[in-house]
């Protein structure tokens, strides 16, 4: 039975904070609206949260009876996918190429033998070896439809070999953050005349899905949003305070998901080529980029680079912060 979904909205003195739960995370939407606009703030937050829930419902492997389950029910057969799924698969394919196969949406199968609960339980090599034949983007067949006259992709054709799985968890929250922000801006466009007549500034919005952020503008003209990056040592405590005015910010790390055996820490970030955690991975990387999904990809790719992560991040030219 699905849990009751609700959005709470509270005035914080200069902006609204709305909270809800999605994608196994506590989520927030911050809206730089005047207190007199609470009705609008609640409407925006509810519609933006609904967009996050829509994506979760469609692509979650836990839901069942959804788009994700339909894709896997047709394993071994060529199937047509919708425009949104095509965009996600195109992005995943690009990420796979950019990472030389290290970023792979088919590697979610490894969760069957790896449970990163802070314990010392490591899987046997035989368990990993049994899964590796079903991992590898190159083993599936994906053909995107060509873009139309407006440059839009309308769909595509996927053949997922039997025994293989797709796991959208590596890009799901970041994509949902960008989509929720886009929904908010679309709704604001419809009521922009009310701001012009009241003399209000165009309001900044910030979507926070468990630490993955998408932002449309600052809190005020001269004041950015203040965002904390969680400490590696103390849970629910920020060790970095970043200023965010626009674009995406994503953090990837192993502060909560890891294994520890004989003094060696095993990161939750797995190498799909070997089935084992990446060696010498940084503990935490935060990246700022034009969109949240871009920021999330770069943060993940940096961790996958292991000892070469810092030089990789520098080469991107994007702002980044490392905790190690």
PDB file of N, CA and C in Angstrom, residues 123-210:
ATOM      1  N   UNK A 123      30.737 -10.061  -0.551  1.00  0.00           N
ATOM      2  CA  UNK A 123      30.275 -11.227  -1.312  1.00  0.00           C
ATOM      3  C   UNK A 123      31.448 -12.093  -1.756  1.00  0.00           C
ATOM      4  N   UNK A 124      31.163 -13.354  -2.067  1.00  0.00           N
ATOM      5  CA  UNK A 124      32.169 -14.239  -2.648  1.00  0.00           C
ATOM      6  C   UNK A 124      32.379 -13.862  -4.116  1.00  0.00           C
ATOM      7  N   UNK A 125      33.576 -14.103  -4.602  1.00  0.00           N
ATOM      8  CA  UNK A 125      33.872 -13.808  -6.001  1.00  0.00           C
ATOM      9  C   UNK A 125      32.935 -14.581  -6.923  1.00  0.00           C
ATOM     10  N   UNK A 126      32.571 -15.787  -6.531  1.00  0.00           N
ATOM     11  CA  UNK A 126      31.688 -16.594  -7.371  1.00  0.00           C
ATOM     12  C   UNK A 126      30.317 -15.939  -7.552  1.00  0.00           C
ATOM     13  N   UNK A 127      29.848 -15.252  -6.510  1.00  0.00           N
ATOM     14  CA  UNK A 127      28.563 -14.559  -6.597  1.00  0.00           C
ATOM     15  C   UNK A 127      28.641 -13.398  -7.582  1.00  0.00           C
ATOM     16  N   UNK A 128      29.752 -12.690  -7.558  1.00  0.00           N
ATOM     17  CA  UNK A 128      29.958 -11.577  -8.488  1.00  0.00           C
ATOM     18  C   UNK A 128      30.093 -12.099  -9.908  1.00  0.00           C
ATOM     19  N   UNK A 129      30.874 -13.143 -10.077  1.00  0.00           N
ATOM     20  CA  UNK A 129      31.096 -13.710 -11.409  1.00  0.00           C
ATOM     21  C   UNK A 129      29.794 -14.173 -12.054  1.00  0.00           C
ATOM     22  N   UNK A 130      28.849 -14.617 -11.242  1.00  0.00           N
ATOM     23  CA  UNK A 130      27.569 -15.089 -11.785  1.00  0.00           C
ATOM     24  C   UNK A 130      26.746 -13.954 -12.382  1.00  0.00           C
ATOM     25  N   UNK A 131      26.992 -12.722 -11.940  1.00  0.00           N
ATOM     26  CA  UNK A 131      26.228 -11.575 -12.425  1.00  0.00           C
ATOM     27  C   UNK A 131      26.899 -10.843 -13.591  1.00  0.00           C
ATOM     28  N   UNK A 132      28.210 -10.881 -13.664  1.00  0.00           N
ATOM     29  CA  UNK A 132      28.933 -10.087 -14.666  1.00  0.00           C
ATOM     30  C   UNK A 132      28.498 -10.354 -16.112  1.00  0.00           C
ATOM     31  N   UNK A 133      28.118 -11.583 -16.494  1.00  0.00           N
ATOM     32  CA  UNK A 133      27.666 -11.789 -17.880  1.00  0.00           C
ATOM     33  C   UNK A 133      26.401 -11.013 -18.237  1.00  0.00           C
ATOM     34  N   UNK A 134      25.674 -10.532 -17.233  1.00  0.00           N
ATOM     35  CA  UNK A 134      24.432  -9.801 -17.475  1.00  0.00           C
ATOM     36  C   UNK A 134      24.608  -8.291 -17.295  1.00  0.00           C
ATOM     37  N   UNK A 135      25.852  -7.847 -17.262  1.00  0.00           N
ATOM     38  CA  UNK A 135      26.166  -6.432 -17.075  1.00  0.00           C
ATOM     39  C   UNK A 135      26.991  -5.940 -18.257  1.00  0.00           C
ATOM     40  N   UNK A 136      26.643  -4.760 -18.770  1.00  0.00           N
ATOM     41  CA  UNK A 136      27.374  -4.179 -19.892  1.00  0.00           C
ATOM     42  C   UNK A 136      26.425  -3.535 -20.893  1.00  0.00           C
ATOM     43  N   UNK A 137      26.473  -2.218 -20.959  1.00  0.00           N
ATOM     44  CA  UNK A 137      25.581  -1.480 -21.861  1.00  0.00           C
ATOM     45  C   UNK A 137      25.685  -1.991 -23.293  1.00  0.00           C
ATOM     46  N   UNK A 138      26.884  -2.403 -23.700  1.00  0.00           N
ATOM     47  CA  UNK A 138      27.109  -2.834 -25.080  1.00  0.00           C
ATOM     48  C   UNK A 138      26.338  -4.104 -25.415  1.00  0.00           C
ATOM     49  N   UNK A 139      25.819  -4.794 -24.412  1.00  0.00           N
ATOM     50  CA  UNK A 139      25.107  -6.052 -24.635  1.00  0.00           C
ATOM     51  C   UNK A 139      23.628  -5.852 -24.975  1.00  0.00           C
ATOM     52  N   UNK A 140      23.102  -4.665 -24.728  1.00  0.00           N
ATOM     53  CA  UNK A 140      21.713  -4.403 -25.097  1.00  0.00           C
ATOM     54  C   UNK A 140      21.674  -3.674 -26.441  1.00  0.00           C
ATOM     55  N   UNK A 141      20.526  -3.623 -27.027  1.00  0.00           N
ATOM     56  CA  UNK A 141      20.340  -2.930 -28.301  1.00  0.00           C
ATOM     57  C   UNK A 141      19.461  -1.703 -28.073  1.00  0.00           C
ATOM     58  N   UNK A 142      20.019  -0.529 -28.330  1.00  0.00           N
ATOM     59  CA  UNK A 142      19.258   0.706 -28.172  1.00  0.00           C
ATOM     60  C   UNK A 142      19.389   1.544 -29.435  1.00  0.00           C
ATOM     61  N   UNK A 143      18.256   1.921 -29.999  1.00  0.00           N
ATOM     62  CA  UNK A 143      18.223   2.754 -31.197  1.00  0.00           C
ATOM     63  C   UNK A 143      17.281   3.922 -30.959  1.00  0.00           C
ATOM     64  N   UNK A 144      17.847   5.097 -30.842  1.00  0.00           N
ATOM     65  CA  UNK A 144      17.037   6.289 -30.646  1.00  0.00           C
ATOM     66  C   UNK A 144      16.418   6.736 -31.957  1.00  0.00           C
ATOM     67  N   UNK A 145      15.188   7.214 -31.886  1.00  0.00           N
ATOM     68  CA  UNK A 145      14.575   7.818 -33.069  1.00  0.00           C
ATOM     69  C   UNK A 145      15.333   9.097 -33.411  1.00  0.00           C
ATOM     70  N   UNK A 146      15.437   9.452 -34.676  1.00  0.00           N
ATOM     71  CA  UNK A 146      16.132  10.688 -35.033  1.00  0.00           C
ATOM     72  C   UNK A 146      15.341  11.900 -34.555  1.00  0.00           C
ATOM     73  N   UNK A 147      16.030  13.008 -34.287  1.00  0.00           N
ATOM     74  CA  UNK A 147      15.310  14.212 -33.863  1.00  0.00           C
ATOM     75  C   UNK A 147      14.410  14.740 -34.976  1.00  0.00           C
ATOM     76  N   UNK A 148      13.274  15.332 -34.564  1.00  0.00           N
ATOM     77  CA  UNK A 148      12.365  15.908 -35.554  1.00  0.00           C
ATOM     78  C   UNK A 148      12.845  17.302 -35.942  1.00  0.00           C
ATOM     79  N   UNK A 149      12.009  18.040 -36.670  1.00  0.00           N
ATOM     80  CA  UNK A 149      12.406  19.360 -37.165  1.00  0.00           C
ATOM     81  C   UNK A 149      12.714  20.337 -36.036  1.00  0.00           C
ATOM     82  N   UNK A 150      12.153  20.105 -34.859  1.00  0.00           N
ATOM     83  CA  UNK A 150      12.398  20.969 -33.700  1.00  0.00           C
ATOM     84  C   UNK A 150      13.542  20.449 -32.843  1.00  0.00           C
ATOM     85  N   UNK A 151      14.173  19.369 -33.291  1.00  0.00           N
ATOM     86  CA  UNK A 151      15.293  18.808 -32.546  1.00  0.00           C
ATOM     87  C   UNK A 151      14.879  17.918 -31.400  1.00  0.00           C
ATOM     88  N   UNK A 152      13.599  17.500 -31.350  1.00  0.00           N
ATOM     89  CA  UNK A 152      13.101  16.685 -30.259  1.00  0.00           C
ATOM     90  C   UNK A 152      13.125  15.197 -30.620  1.00  0.00           C
ATOM     91  N   UNK A 153      13.458  14.384 -29.623  1.00  0.00           N
ATOM     92  CA  UNK A 153      13.451  12.926 -29.786  1.00  0.00           C
ATOM     93  C   UNK A 153      12.090  12.403 -29.334  1.00  0.00           C
ATOM     94  N   UNK A 154      11.410  11.694 -30.207  1.00  0.00           N
ATOM     95  CA  UNK A 154      10.054  11.240 -29.900  1.00  0.00           C
ATOM     96  C   UNK A 154       9.993   9.837 -29.301  1.00  0.00           C
ATOM     97  N   UNK A 155      11.095   9.115 -29.318  1.00  0.00           N
ATOM     98  CA  UNK A 155      11.080   7.765 -28.778  1.00  0.00           C
ATOM     99  C   UNK A 155      12.272   6.973 -29.265  1.00  0.00           C
ATOM    100  N   UNK A 156      12.127   5.653 -29.284  1.00  0.00           N
ATOM    101  CA  UNK A 156      13.209   4.793 -29.732  1.00  0.00           C
ATOM    102  C   UNK A 156      12.834   3.335 -29.539  1.00  0.00           C
ATOM    103  N   UNK A 157      13.805   2.430 -29.815  1.00  0.00           N
ATOM    104  CA  UNK A 157      13.554   1.000 -29.766  1.00  0.00           C
ATOM    105  C   UNK A 157      14.644   0.324 -28.937  1.00  0.00           C
ATOM    106  N   UNK A 158      14.206  -0.451 -27.978  1.00  0.00           N
ATOM    107  CA  UNK A 158      15.109  -1.103 -27.032  1.00  0.00           C
ATOM    108  C   UNK A 158      14.903  -2.611 -27.048  1.00  0.00           C
ATOM    109  N   UNK A 159      16.022  -3.336 -27.075  1.00  0.00           N
ATOM    110  CA  UNK A 159      15.986  -4.771 -26.842  1.00  0.00           C
ATOM    111  C   UNK A 159      16.895  -5.051 -25.655  1.00  0.00           C
ATOM    112  N   UNK A 160      16.290  -5.474 -24.562  1.00  0.00           N
ATOM    113  CA  UNK A 160      17.022  -5.758 -23.330  1.00  0.00           C
ATOM    114  C   UNK A 160      17.156  -7.271 -23.199  1.00  0.00           C
ATOM    115  N   UNK A 161      18.372  -7.802 -23.321  1.00  0.00           N
ATOM    116  CA  UNK A 161      18.537  -9.265 -23.235  1.00  0.00           C
ATOM    117  C   UNK A 161      17.977  -9.831 -21.933  1.00  0.00           C
ATOM    118  N   UNK A 162      17.472 -11.035 -21.995  1.00  0.00           N
ATOM    119  CA  UNK A 162      16.918 -11.679 -20.806  1.00  0.00           C
ATOM    120  C   UNK A 162      17.989 -11.818 -19.726  1.00  0.00           C
ATOM    121  N   UNK A 163      17.590 -11.518 -18.500  1.00  0.00           N
ATOM    122  CA  UNK A 163      18.520 -11.575 -17.382  1.00  0.00           C
ATOM    123  C   UNK A 163      19.179 -10.250 -17.059  1.00  0.00           C
ATOM    124  N   UNK A 164      19.114  -9.290 -17.991  1.00  0.00           N
ATOM    125  CA  UNK A 164      19.703  -7.979 -17.759  1.00  0.00           C
ATOM    126  C   UNK A 164      18.650  -7.024 -17.192  1.00  0.00           C
ATOM    127  N   UNK A 165      19.125  -5.986 -16.520  1.00  0.00           N
ATOM    128  CA  UNK A 165      18.235  -4.983 -15.951  1.00  0.00           C
ATOM    129  C   UNK A 165      18.796  -3.590 -16.210  1.00  0.00           C
ATOM    130  N   UNK A 166      17.885  -2.638 -16.278  1.00  0.00           N
ATOM    131  CA  UNK A 166      18.265  -1.224 -16.259  1.00  0.00           C
ATOM    132  C   UNK A 166      17.974  -0.671 -14.870  1.00  0.00           C
ATOM    133  N   UNK A 167      18.834   0.186 -14.389  1.00  0.00           N
ATOM    134  CA  UNK A 167      18.631   0.819 -13.087  1.00  0.00           C
ATOM    135  C   UNK A 167      18.810   2.321 -13.268  1.00  0.00           C
ATOM    136  N   UNK A 168      17.698   3.061 -13.188  1.00  0.00           N
ATOM    137  CA  UNK A 168      17.734   4.502 -13.411  1.00  0.00           C
ATOM    138  C   UNK A 168      18.119   5.280 -12.156  1.00  0.00           C
ATOM    139  N   UNK A 169      18.445   4.556 -11.071  1.00  0.00           N
ATOM    140  CA  UNK A 169      18.778   5.230  -9.815  1.00  0.00           C
ATOM    141  C   UNK A 169      19.961   6.168  -9.918  1.00  0.00           C
ATOM    142  N   UNK A 170      20.895   5.887 -10.822  1.00  0.00           N
ATOM    143  CA  UNK A 170      22.087   6.728 -10.940  1.00  0.00           C
ATOM    144  C   UNK A 170      21.840   8.090 -11.534  1.00  0.00           C
ATOM    145  N   UNK A 171      20.689   8.276 -12.180  1.00  0.00           N
ATOM    146  CA  UNK A 171      20.376   9.579 -12.774  1.00  0.00           C
ATOM    147  C   UNK A 171      18.986  10.069 -12.390  1.00  0.00           C
ATOM    148  N   UNK A 172      18.226   9.243 -11.668  1.00  0.00           N
ATOM    149  CA  UNK A 172      16.819   9.548 -11.416  1.00  0.00           C
ATOM    150  C   UNK A 172      16.572  10.806 -10.612  1.00  0.00           C
ATOM    151  N   UNK A 173      17.260  10.959  -9.463  1.00  0.00           N
ATOM    152  CA  UNK A 173      17.000  12.127  -8.617  1.00  0.00           C
ATOM    153  C   UNK A 173      17.430  13.413  -9.310  1.00  0.00           C
ATOM    154  N   UNK A 174      18.586  13.375  -9.963  1.00  0.00           N
ATOM    155  CA  UNK A 174      19.067  14.575 -10.640  1.00  0.00           C
ATOM    156  C   UNK A 174      18.117  14.994 -11.765  1.00  0.00           C
ATOM    157  N   UNK A 175      17.657  14.012 -12.526  1.00  0.00           N
ATOM    158  CA  UNK A 175      16.701  14.299 -13.596  1.00  0.00           C
ATOM    159  C   UNK A 175      15.404  14.856 -13.024  1.00  0.00           C
ATOM    160  N   UNK A 176      14.933  14.262 -11.936  1.00  0.00           N
ATOM    161  CA  UNK A 176      13.687  14.719 -11.312  1.00  0.00           C
ATOM    162  C   UNK A 176      13.831  16.141 -10.773  1.00  0.00           C
ATOM    163  N   UNK A 177      14.995  16.483 -10.226  1.00  0.00           N
ATOM    164  CA  UNK A 177      15.217  17.844  -9.724  1.00  0.00           C
ATOM    165  C   UNK A 177      15.110  18.856 -10.855  1.00  0.00           C
ATOM    166  N   UNK A 178      15.733  18.547 -11.987  1.00  0.00           N
ATOM    167  CA  UNK A 178      15.655  19.454 -13.142  1.00  0.00           C
ATOM    168  C   UNK A 178      14.226  19.573 -13.656  1.00  0.00           C
ATOM    169  N   UNK A 179      13.517  18.461 -13.709  1.00  0.00           N
ATOM    170  CA  UNK A 179      12.150  18.481 -14.208  1.00  0.00           C
ATOM    171  C   UNK A 179      11.230  19.252 -13.267  1.00  0.00           C
ATOM    172  N   UNK A 180      11.419  19.074 -11.955  1.00  0.00           N
ATOM    173  CA  UNK A 180      10.588  19.792 -10.988  1.00  0.00           C
ATOM    174  C   UNK A 180      10.816  21.296 -11.106  1.00  0.00           C
ATOM    175  N   UNK A 181      12.075  21.697 -11.258  1.00  0.00           N
ATOM    176  CA  UNK A 181      12.371  23.116 -11.423  1.00  0.00           C
ATOM    177  C   UNK A 181      11.714  23.645 -12.699  1.00  0.00           C
ATOM    178  N   UNK A 182      11.804  22.886 -13.771  1.00  0.00           N
ATOM    179  CA  UNK A 182      11.171  23.295 -15.024  1.00  0.00           C
ATOM    180  C   UNK A 182       9.664  23.442 -14.877  1.00  0.00           C
ATOM    181  N   UNK A 183       9.049  22.558 -14.109  1.00  0.00           N
ATOM    182  CA  UNK A 183       7.617  22.646 -13.849  1.00  0.00           C
ATOM    183  C   UNK A 183       7.290  23.940 -13.108  1.00  0.00           C
ATOM    184  N   UNK A 184       8.087  24.266 -12.080  1.00  0.00           N
ATOM    185  CA  UNK A 184       7.862  25.493 -11.326  1.00  0.00           C
ATOM    186  C   UNK A 184       7.972  26.734 -12.188  1.00  0.00           C
ATOM    187  N   UNK A 185       8.976  26.772 -13.046  1.00  0.00           N
ATOM    188  CA  UNK A 185       9.168  27.937 -13.917  1.00  0.00           C
ATOM    189  C   UNK A 185       8.032  28.050 -14.937  1.00  0.00           C
ATOM    190  N   UNK A 186       7.563  26.911 -15.419  1.00  0.00           N
ATOM    191  CA  UNK A 186       6.436  26.919 -16.359  1.00  0.00           C
ATOM    192  C   UNK A 186       5.185  27.497 -15.699  1.00  0.00           C
ATOM    193  N   UNK A 187       4.922  27.105 -14.471  1.00  0.00           N
ATOM    194  CA  UNK A 187       3.746  27.605 -13.760  1.00  0.00           C
ATOM    195  C   UNK A 187       3.885  29.085 -13.433  1.00  0.00           C
ATOM    196  N   UNK A 188       5.098  29.504 -13.087  1.00  0.00           N
ATOM    197  CA  UNK A 188       5.320  30.928 -12.797  1.00  0.00           C
ATOM    198  C   UNK A 188       5.102  31.788 -14.036  1.00  0.00           C
ATOM    199  N   UNK A 189       5.464  31.243 -15.197  1.00  0.00           N
ATOM    200  CA  UNK A 189       5.290  31.991 -16.445  1.00  0.00           C
ATOM    201  C   UNK A 189       3.823  32.360 -16.661  1.00  0.00           C
ATOM    202  N   UNK A 190       2.937  31.483 -16.193  1.00  0.00           N
ATOM    203  CA  UNK A 190       1.502  31.732 -16.373  1.00  0.00           C
ATOM    204  C   UNK A 190       0.985  32.871 -15.497  1.00  0.00           C
ATOM    205  N   UNK A 191       1.690  33.141 -14.406  1.00  0.00           N
ATOM    206  CA  UNK A 191       1.193  34.170 -13.482  1.00  0.00           C
ATOM    207  C   UNK A 191       2.162  35.348 -13.369  1.00  0.00           C
ATOM    208  N   UNK A 192       3.068  35.473 -14.327  1.00  0.00           N
ATOM    209  CA  UNK A 192       4.104  36.495 -14.212  1.00  0.00           C
ATOM    210  C   UNK A 192       3.529  37.912 -14.159  1.00  0.00           C
ATOM    211  N   UNK A 193       2.352  38.118 -14.735  1.00  0.00           N
ATOM    212  CA  UNK A 193       1.754  39.450 -14.708  1.00  0.00           C
ATOM    213  C   UNK A 193       1.444  39.890 -13.280  1.00  0.00           C
ATOM    214  N   UNK A 194       1.123  38.932 -12.410  1.00  0.00           N
ATOM    215  CA  UNK A 194       0.822  39.299 -11.029  1.00  0.00           C
ATOM    216  C   UNK A 194       2.051  39.862 -10.336  1.00  0.00           C
ATOM    217  N   UNK A 195       3.213  39.413 -10.720  1.00  0.00           N
ATOM    218  CA  UNK A 195       4.445  39.937 -10.118  1.00  0.00           C
ATOM    219  C   UNK A 195       4.749  41.330 -10.658  1.00  0.00           C
ATOM    220  N   UNK A 196       4.466  41.514 -11.934  1.00  0.00           N
ATOM    221  CA  UNK A 196       4.709  42.831 -12.523  1.00  0.00           C
ATOM    222  C   UNK A 196       3.811  43.886 -11.883  1.00  0.00           C
ATOM    223  N   UNK A 197       2.552  43.540 -11.652  1.00  0.00           N
ATOM    224  CA  UNK A 197       1.631  44.521 -11.087  1.00  0.00           C
ATOM    225  C   UNK A 197       1.920  44.784  -9.609  1.00  0.00           C
ATOM    226  N   UNK A 198       2.448  43.781  -8.896  1.00  0.00           N
ATOM    227  CA  UNK A 198       2.753  43.961  -7.486  1.00  0.00           C
ATOM    228  C   UNK A 198       4.157  44.496  -7.265  1.00  0.00           C
ATOM    229  N   UNK A 199       4.928  44.601  -8.347  1.00  0.00           N
ATOM    230  CA  UNK A 199       6.275  45.125  -8.222  1.00  0.00           C
ATOM    231  C   UNK A 199       7.252  44.145  -7.612  1.00  0.00           C
ATOM    232  N   UNK A 200       6.934  42.854  -7.625  1.00  0.00           N
ATOM    233  CA  UNK A 200       7.822  41.853  -7.031  1.00  0.00           C
ATOM    234  C   UNK A 200       8.908  41.426  -8.011  1.00  0.00           C
ATOM    235  N   UNK A 201      10.038  41.045  -7.465  1.00  0.00           N
ATOM    236  CA  UNK A 201      11.108  40.480  -8.284  1.00  0.00           C
ATOM    237  C   UNK A 201      10.700  39.081  -8.734  1.00  0.00           C
ATOM    238  N   UNK A 202      11.254  38.647  -9.883  1.00  0.00           N
ATOM    239  CA  UNK A 202      11.001  37.281 -10.321  1.00  0.00           C
ATOM    240  C   UNK A 202      11.571  36.337  -9.267  1.00  0.00           C
ATOM    241  N   UNK A 203      10.754  35.457  -8.689  1.00  0.00           N
ATOM    242  CA  UNK A 203      11.198  34.676  -7.533  1.00  0.00           C
ATOM    243  C   UNK A 203      12.178  33.560  -7.875  1.00  0.00           C
ATOM    244  N   UNK A 204      13.191  33.401  -7.040  1.00  0.00           N
ATOM    245  CA  UNK A 204      14.112  32.286  -7.185  1.00  0.00           C
ATOM    246  C   UNK A 204      13.510  31.026  -6.587  1.00  0.00           C
ATOM    247  N   UNK A 205      13.751  29.896  -7.235  1.00  0.00           N
ATOM    248  CA  UNK A 205      13.290  28.597  -6.762  1.00  0.00           C
ATOM    249  C   UNK A 205      14.500  27.685  -6.587  1.00  0.00           C
ATOM    250  N   UNK A 206      14.466  26.855  -5.552  1.00  0.00           N
ATOM    251  CA  UNK A 206      15.525  25.869  -5.358  1.00  0.00           C
ATOM    252  C   UNK A 206      14.895  24.534  -4.991  1.00  0.00           C
ATOM    253  N   UNK A 207      15.213  23.508  -5.765  1.00  0.00           N
ATOM    254  CA  UNK A 207      14.729  22.152  -5.521  1.00  0.00           C
ATOM    255  C   UNK A 207      15.864  21.349  -4.913  1.00  0.00           C
ATOM    256  N   UNK A 208      15.599  20.701  -3.787  1.00  0.00           N
ATOM    257  CA  UNK A 208      16.599  19.884  -3.105  1.00  0.00           C
ATOM    258  C   UNK A 208      16.040  18.482  -2.904  1.00  0.00           C
ATOM    259  N   UNK A 209      16.525  17.534  -3.696  1.00  0.00           N
ATOM    260  CA  UNK A 209      16.078  16.144  -3.572  1.00  0.00           C
ATOM    261  C   UNK A 209      17.195  15.344  -2.906  1.00  0.00           C
ATOM    262  N   UNK A 210      17.185  15.348  -1.597  1.00  0.00           N
ATOM    263  CA  UNK A 210      18.181  14.591  -0.855  1.00  0.00           C
ATOM    264  C   UNK A 210      19.603  15.000  -1.137  1.00  0.00           C
TER     265      UNK A 210
END
